[in-house]
PDB file of C-alpha atoms in Angstrom:
ATOM      1  CA  UNK V 944     -11.690  -9.534 -15.612  1.00 54.00           C
ATOM      2  CA  UNK V 945     -12.422  -5.899 -14.893  1.00 78.00           C
ATOM      3  CA  UNK V 946     -10.599  -3.898 -12.287  1.00 86.00           C
ATOM      4  CA  UNK V 947      -6.965  -2.967 -11.856  1.00 93.00           C
ATOM      5  CA  UNK V 948      -4.144  -4.610 -13.815  1.00 93.00           C
ATOM      6  CA  UNK V 949      -2.470  -4.983 -10.437  1.00 95.00           C
ATOM      7  CA  UNK V 950      -2.841  -3.822  -6.850  1.00 97.00           C
ATOM      8  CA  UNK V 951       0.048  -2.936  -4.544  1.00 97.00           C
ATOM      9  CA  UNK V 952      -0.158  -3.544  -0.800  1.00 97.00           C
ATOM     10  CA  UNK V 953       2.416  -3.204   1.948  1.00 94.00           C
ATOM     11  CA  UNK V 954       3.455  -1.056   4.886  1.00 88.00           C
ATOM     12  CA  UNK V 955       3.832   2.708   4.817  1.00 79.00           C
ATOM     13  CA  UNK V 956       7.118   3.794   3.313  1.00 78.00           C
ATOM     14  CA  UNK V 957       7.710   0.592   1.328  1.00 86.00           C
ATOM     15  CA  UNK V 958       7.526   2.467  -1.965  1.00 88.00           C
ATOM     16  CA  UNK V 959       4.022   1.685  -3.202  1.00 92.00           C
ATOM     17  CA  UNK V 960       3.618   5.152  -4.738  1.00 92.00           C
ATOM     18  CA  UNK V 961       7.024   5.217  -6.419  1.00 93.00           C
ATOM     19  CA  UNK V 962       6.844   1.639  -7.685  1.00 95.00           C
ATOM     20  CA  UNK V 963       3.175   2.053  -8.601  1.00 96.00           C
ATOM     21  CA  UNK V 964       3.957   4.996 -10.871  1.00 97.00           C
ATOM     22  CA  UNK V 965       6.829   3.092 -12.492  1.00 97.00           C
ATOM     23  CA  UNK V 966       4.625   0.029 -13.022  1.00 96.00           C
ATOM     24  CA  UNK V 967       1.883   2.156 -14.570  1.00 96.00           C
ATOM     25  CA  UNK V 968       4.415   3.716 -16.912  1.00 96.00           C
ATOM     26  CA  UNK V 969       5.855   0.321 -17.911  1.00 95.00           C
ATOM     27  CA  UNK V 970       2.375  -1.152 -18.467  1.00 94.00           C
ATOM     28  CA  UNK V 971       1.122   1.993 -20.198  1.00 95.00           C
ATOM     29  CA  UNK V 972      -1.831   2.354 -17.824  1.00 96.00           C
ATOM     30  CA  UNK V 973      -2.977   4.879 -15.221  1.00 96.00           C
ATOM     31  CA  UNK V 974      -1.873   5.003 -11.586  1.00 98.00           C
ATOM     32  CA  UNK V 975      -4.173   5.533  -8.607  1.00 97.00           C
ATOM     33  CA  UNK V 976      -3.605   5.596  -4.851  1.00 97.00           C
ATOM     34  CA  UNK V 977      -6.512   5.222  -2.426  1.00 97.00           C
ATOM     35  CA  UNK V 978      -4.775   7.492   0.110  1.00 95.00           C
ATOM     36  CA  UNK V 979      -4.698  10.240  -2.554  1.00 96.00           C
ATOM     37  CA  UNK V 980      -8.398   9.600  -3.237  1.00 97.00           C
ATOM     38  CA  UNK V 981      -9.217  10.103   0.446  1.00 97.00           C
ATOM     39  CA  UNK V 982      -7.133  13.291   0.715  1.00 96.00           C
ATOM     40  CA  UNK V 983      -8.818  14.703  -2.410  1.00 97.00           C
ATOM     41  CA  UNK V 984     -12.317  13.798  -1.231  1.00 96.00           C
ATOM     42  CA  UNK V 985     -11.805  15.118   2.310  1.00 96.00           C
ATOM     43  CA  UNK V 986      -9.734  18.164   1.403  1.00 96.00           C
ATOM     44  CA  UNK V 987      -7.188  17.463   4.129  1.00 95.00           C
ATOM     45  CA  UNK V 988      -4.276  15.192   4.933  1.00 93.00           C
ATOM     46  CA  UNK V 989      -4.736  11.711   6.400  1.00 91.00           C
ATOM     47  CA  UNK V 990      -2.886  12.744   9.560  1.00 88.00           C
ATOM     48  CA  UNK V 991      -5.510  15.487  10.083  1.00 92.00           C
ATOM     49  CA  UNK V 992      -8.356  12.980   9.640  1.00 94.00           C
ATOM     50  CA  UNK V 993      -6.740  10.742  12.281  1.00 88.00           C
ATOM     51  CA  UNK V 994      -6.409  13.662  14.707  1.00 89.00           C
ATOM     52  CA  UNK V 995      -9.835  15.200  14.045  1.00 93.00           C
ATOM     53  CA  UNK V 996     -12.021  12.084  13.679  1.00 93.00           C
ATOM     54  CA  UNK V 997      -9.880   9.155  14.772  1.00 91.00           C
ATOM     55  CA  UNK V 998      -8.669   5.974  13.137  1.00 90.00           C
ATOM     56  CA  UNK V 999     -12.093   4.312  12.981  1.00 93.00           C
ATOM     57  CA  UNK V1000     -13.487   7.142  10.852  1.00 96.00           C
ATOM     58  CA  UNK V1001     -10.432   7.046   8.587  1.00 95.00           C
ATOM     59  CA  UNK V1002     -10.769   3.258   8.136  1.00 95.00           C
ATOM     60  CA  UNK V1003     -14.393   3.702   7.031  1.00 96.00           C
ATOM     61  CA  UNK V1004     -13.279   6.260   4.436  1.00 97.00           C
ATOM     62  CA  UNK V1005     -10.491   3.910   3.366  1.00 96.00           C
ATOM     63  CA  UNK V1006     -12.844   0.937   2.983  1.00 97.00           C
ATOM     64  CA  UNK V1007     -15.120   2.981   0.706  1.00 97.00           C
ATOM     65  CA  UNK V1008     -12.145   4.297  -1.303  1.00 97.00           C
ATOM     66  CA  UNK V1009     -10.799   0.760  -1.846  1.00 97.00           C
ATOM     67  CA  UNK V1010     -14.181  -0.571  -3.002  1.00 97.00           C
ATOM     68  CA  UNK V1011     -14.632   2.347  -5.421  1.00 97.00           C
ATOM     69  CA  UNK V1012     -11.109   2.141  -6.844  1.00 97.00           C
ATOM     70  CA  UNK V1013     -11.308  -1.635  -7.362  1.00 97.00           C
ATOM     71  CA  UNK V1014     -14.495  -1.082  -9.369  1.00 95.00           C
ATOM     72  CA  UNK V1015     -13.462   1.987 -11.363  1.00 95.00           C
ATOM     73  CA  UNK V1016      -9.721   1.782 -11.955  1.00 96.00           C
ATOM     74  CA  UNK V1017      -8.117  -0.309 -14.711  1.00 95.00           C
ATOM     75  CA  UNK V1018      -4.446   0.519 -14.150  1.00 96.00           C
ATOM     76  CA  UNK V1019      -2.089   0.145 -11.210  1.00 97.00           C
ATOM     77  CA  UNK V1020      -3.700   0.705  -7.806  1.00 98.00           C
ATOM     78  CA  UNK V1021      -1.818   1.316  -4.549  1.00 97.00           C
ATOM     79  CA  UNK V1022      -3.636   0.816  -1.243  1.00 97.00           C
ATOM     80  CA  UNK V1023      -2.864   2.503   2.055  1.00 92.00           C
ATOM     81  CA  UNK V1024      -0.824   0.448   4.504  1.00 90.00           C
ATOM     82  CA  UNK V1025      -3.812  -0.428   6.691  1.00 91.00           C
ATOM     83  CA  UNK V1026      -6.351  -1.171   3.957  1.00 95.00           C
ATOM     84  CA  UNK V1027      -5.873  -4.931   4.445  1.00 95.00           C
ATOM     85  CA  UNK V1028      -7.175  -4.687   8.017  1.00 93.00           C
ATOM     86  CA  UNK V1029     -10.755  -4.700   6.697  1.00 95.00           C
ATOM     87  CA  UNK V1030     -12.113  -8.189   5.938  1.00 96.00           C
ATOM     88  CA  UNK V1031     -14.470  -6.868   3.244  1.00 97.00           C
ATOM     89  CA  UNK V1032     -11.589  -5.109   1.487  1.00 97.00           C
ATOM     90  CA  UNK V1033      -9.513  -8.291   1.628  1.00 97.00           C
ATOM     91  CA  UNK V1034     -12.417 -10.234   0.090  1.00 97.00           C
ATOM     92  CA  UNK V1035     -12.731  -7.640  -2.698  1.00 96.00           C
ATOM     93  CA  UNK V1036      -9.021  -8.097  -3.481  1.00 96.00           C
ATOM     94  CA  UNK V1037      -9.364 -11.865  -4.014  1.00 94.00           C
ATOM     95  CA  UNK V1038      -9.952 -11.853  -7.795  1.00 94.00           C
ATOM     96  CA  UNK V1039      -7.219  -9.265  -8.496  1.00 95.00           C
ATOM     97  CA  UNK V1040      -3.457  -9.653  -8.993  1.00 95.00           C
ATOM     98  CA  UNK V1041      -1.968  -8.277  -5.772  1.00 96.00           C
ATOM     99  CA  UNK V1042       1.716  -7.615  -5.107  1.00 96.00           C
ATOM    100  CA  UNK V1043       2.813  -7.307  -1.486  1.00 96.00           C
ATOM    101  CA  UNK V1044       5.888  -5.088  -1.276  1.00 94.00           C
ATOM    102  CA  UNK V1045       7.755  -6.143   1.857  1.00 90.00           C
ATOM    103  CA  UNK V1046      10.685  -4.684   3.796  1.00 80.00           C
ATOM    104  CA  UNK V1047      12.376  -5.184   7.147  1.00 74.00           C
ATOM    105  CA  UNK V1048      12.361  -2.650   9.976  1.00 62.00           C
ATOM    106  CA  UNK V1049      15.848  -1.276   9.269  1.00 63.00           C
ATOM    107  CA  UNK V1050      14.841  -0.558   5.684  1.00 61.00           C
ATOM    108  CA  UNK V1051      11.662   1.108   7.000  1.00 60.00           C
ATOM    109  CA  UNK V1052      13.718   3.335   9.287  1.00 60.00           C
ATOM    110  CA  UNK V1053      16.027   4.299   6.441  1.00 59.00           C
ATOM    111  CA  UNK V1054      13.212   5.032   3.985  1.00 56.00           C
ATOM    112  CA  UNK V1055      10.620   6.764   6.107  1.00 55.00           C
ATOM    113  CA  UNK V1056      12.790   8.151   8.836  1.00 56.00           C
ATOM    114  CA  UNK V1057       9.771   6.811  10.729  1.00 50.00           C
ATOM    115  CA  UNK V1058       8.697  10.328  11.442  1.00 50.00           C
ATOM    116  CA  UNK V1059       6.499  13.064   9.996  1.00 49.00           C
ATOM    117  CA  UNK V1060       2.977  12.541   8.698  1.00 49.00           C
ATOM    118  CA  UNK V1061       2.854   8.956   9.936  1.00 53.00           C
ATOM    119  CA  UNK V1062       0.115   9.169  12.576  1.00 53.00           C
ATOM    120  CA  UNK V1063       0.411   5.552  13.696  1.00 53.00           C
ATOM    121  CA  UNK V1064       4.156   5.894  14.329  1.00 53.00           C
ATOM    122  CA  UNK V1065       4.268   9.022  16.465  1.00 55.00           C
ATOM    123  CA  UNK V1066       5.765   7.439  19.618  1.00 59.00           C
ATOM    124  CA  UNK V1067       8.692   4.959  19.575  1.00 65.00           C
ATOM    125  CA  UNK V1068       8.526   4.474  15.811  1.00 65.00           C
ATOM    126  CA  UNK V1069      10.659   1.304  15.555  1.00 68.00           C
ATOM    127  CA  UNK V1070       8.589  -0.518  18.154  1.00 74.00           C
ATOM    128  CA  UNK V1071       5.348   0.784  16.624  1.00 73.00           C
ATOM    129  CA  UNK V1072       6.429  -0.313  13.123  1.00 68.00           C
ATOM    130  CA  UNK V1073       7.336  -3.810  14.350  1.00 75.00           C
ATOM    131  CA  UNK V1074       3.966  -4.125  16.114  1.00 79.00           C
ATOM    132  CA  UNK V1075       2.096  -2.889  13.020  1.00 78.00           C
ATOM    133  CA  UNK V1076       3.923  -5.433  10.882  1.00 80.00           C
ATOM    134  CA  UNK V1077       3.261  -8.267  13.340  1.00 83.00           C
ATOM    135  CA  UNK V1078      -0.441  -7.399  13.137  1.00 84.00           C
ATOM    136  CA  UNK V1079      -0.525  -6.935   9.359  1.00 89.00           C
ATOM    137  CA  UNK V1080       2.088  -9.187   7.721  1.00 90.00           C
ATOM    138  CA  UNK V1081      -0.192 -12.232   7.585  1.00 92.00           C
ATOM    139  CA  UNK V1082      -2.952 -10.075   6.056  1.00 95.00           C
ATOM    140  CA  UNK V1083      -0.619  -8.768   3.349  1.00 95.00           C
ATOM    141  CA  UNK V1084       0.451 -12.356   2.646  1.00 94.00           C
ATOM    142  CA  UNK V1085      -3.178 -13.537   2.632  1.00 95.00           C
ATOM    143  CA  UNK V1086      -4.188 -11.148  -0.178  1.00 96.00           C
ATOM    144  CA  UNK V1087      -0.939 -11.385  -2.164  1.00 95.00           C
ATOM    145  CA  UNK V1088      -0.620 -13.123  -5.494  1.00 93.00           C
ATOM    146  CA  UNK V1089       3.125 -12.381  -5.257  1.00 94.00           C
ATOM    147  CA  UNK V1090       5.512 -11.048  -2.613  1.00 94.00           C
ATOM    148  CA  UNK V1091       8.348  -8.760  -3.702  1.00 95.00           C
ATOM    149  CA  UNK V1092      11.050  -7.823  -1.220  1.00 91.00           C
ATOM    150  CA  UNK V1093      12.212  -4.221  -1.555  1.00 91.00           C
ATOM    151  CA  UNK V1094      15.219  -4.354   0.809  1.00 85.00           C
ATOM    152  CA  UNK V1095      18.372  -3.146  -0.914  1.00 85.00           C
ATOM    153  CA  UNK V1096      16.638  -2.757  -4.288  1.00 90.00           C
ATOM    154  CA  UNK V1097      16.090   0.339  -6.382  1.00 91.00           C
ATOM    155  CA  UNK V1098      12.523   1.265  -7.339  1.00 92.00           C
ATOM    156  CA  UNK V1099      13.320   0.114 -10.889  1.00 95.00           C
ATOM    157  CA  UNK V1100      14.501  -3.288  -9.624  1.00 95.00           C
ATOM    158  CA  UNK V1101      11.361  -3.669  -7.494  1.00 94.00           C
ATOM    159  CA  UNK V1102       9.218  -2.702 -10.493  1.00 95.00           C
ATOM    160  CA  UNK V1103      10.857  -5.349 -12.665  1.00 95.00           C
ATOM    161  CA  UNK V1104      10.541  -7.961  -9.911  1.00 95.00           C
ATOM    162  CA  UNK V1105       6.805  -7.213  -9.619  1.00 94.00           C
ATOM    163  CA  UNK V1106       6.327  -7.493 -13.391  1.00 94.00           C
ATOM    164  CA  UNK V1107       8.292 -10.747 -13.441  1.00 93.00           C
ATOM    165  CA  UNK V1108       6.358 -12.144 -10.471  1.00 91.00           C
ATOM    166  CA  UNK V1109       3.049 -11.574 -12.230  1.00 88.00           C
ATOM    167  CA  UNK V1110       4.429 -12.155 -15.741  1.00 86.00           C
ATOM    168  CA  UNK V1111       2.867  -8.859 -16.819  1.00 69.00           C
ATOM    169  CA  UNK V1112       3.500  -7.026 -20.039  1.00 61.00           C
ATOM    170  CA  UNK V1113       1.858  -4.090 -21.786  1.00 57.00           C
ATOM    171  CA  UNK V1114      -1.728  -4.807 -22.750  1.00 49.00           C
TER     172      UNK V1114
END
């Protein structure tokens, strides 16, 4: 099968970037993040895209970035927190090994501070995060080959749990 060795999904702040880099290192493959792809292509931060063009425009950019990365990238791929909202993107994920990194709201508060550069969490962040997760959790679970809980674990422990869950080793 072509495409990424594994794809990481989960909410903002769960550690997809940190764990993704560690996984790539352990598997001796490249790391890619679709949010980084969008920022590079647009020349501005995601929060600016949300403010300037709105969420719908950002989601269209995200959908295209996911499709491109799933075709081009052979290493570890991390998707933005809302990438699973798009049905076409979820369908494209079906043949790939996908790890859903999960965490509870208290862990989210601790990790993200639920604050800066999180455009969807600007007002009442705890309530917003809970509502986002209620809307997205089933979508993360739908695309996941494996679910790895990050609560109370170091990035290294999460990395090992993801490798164990997918029984992955260096190519």
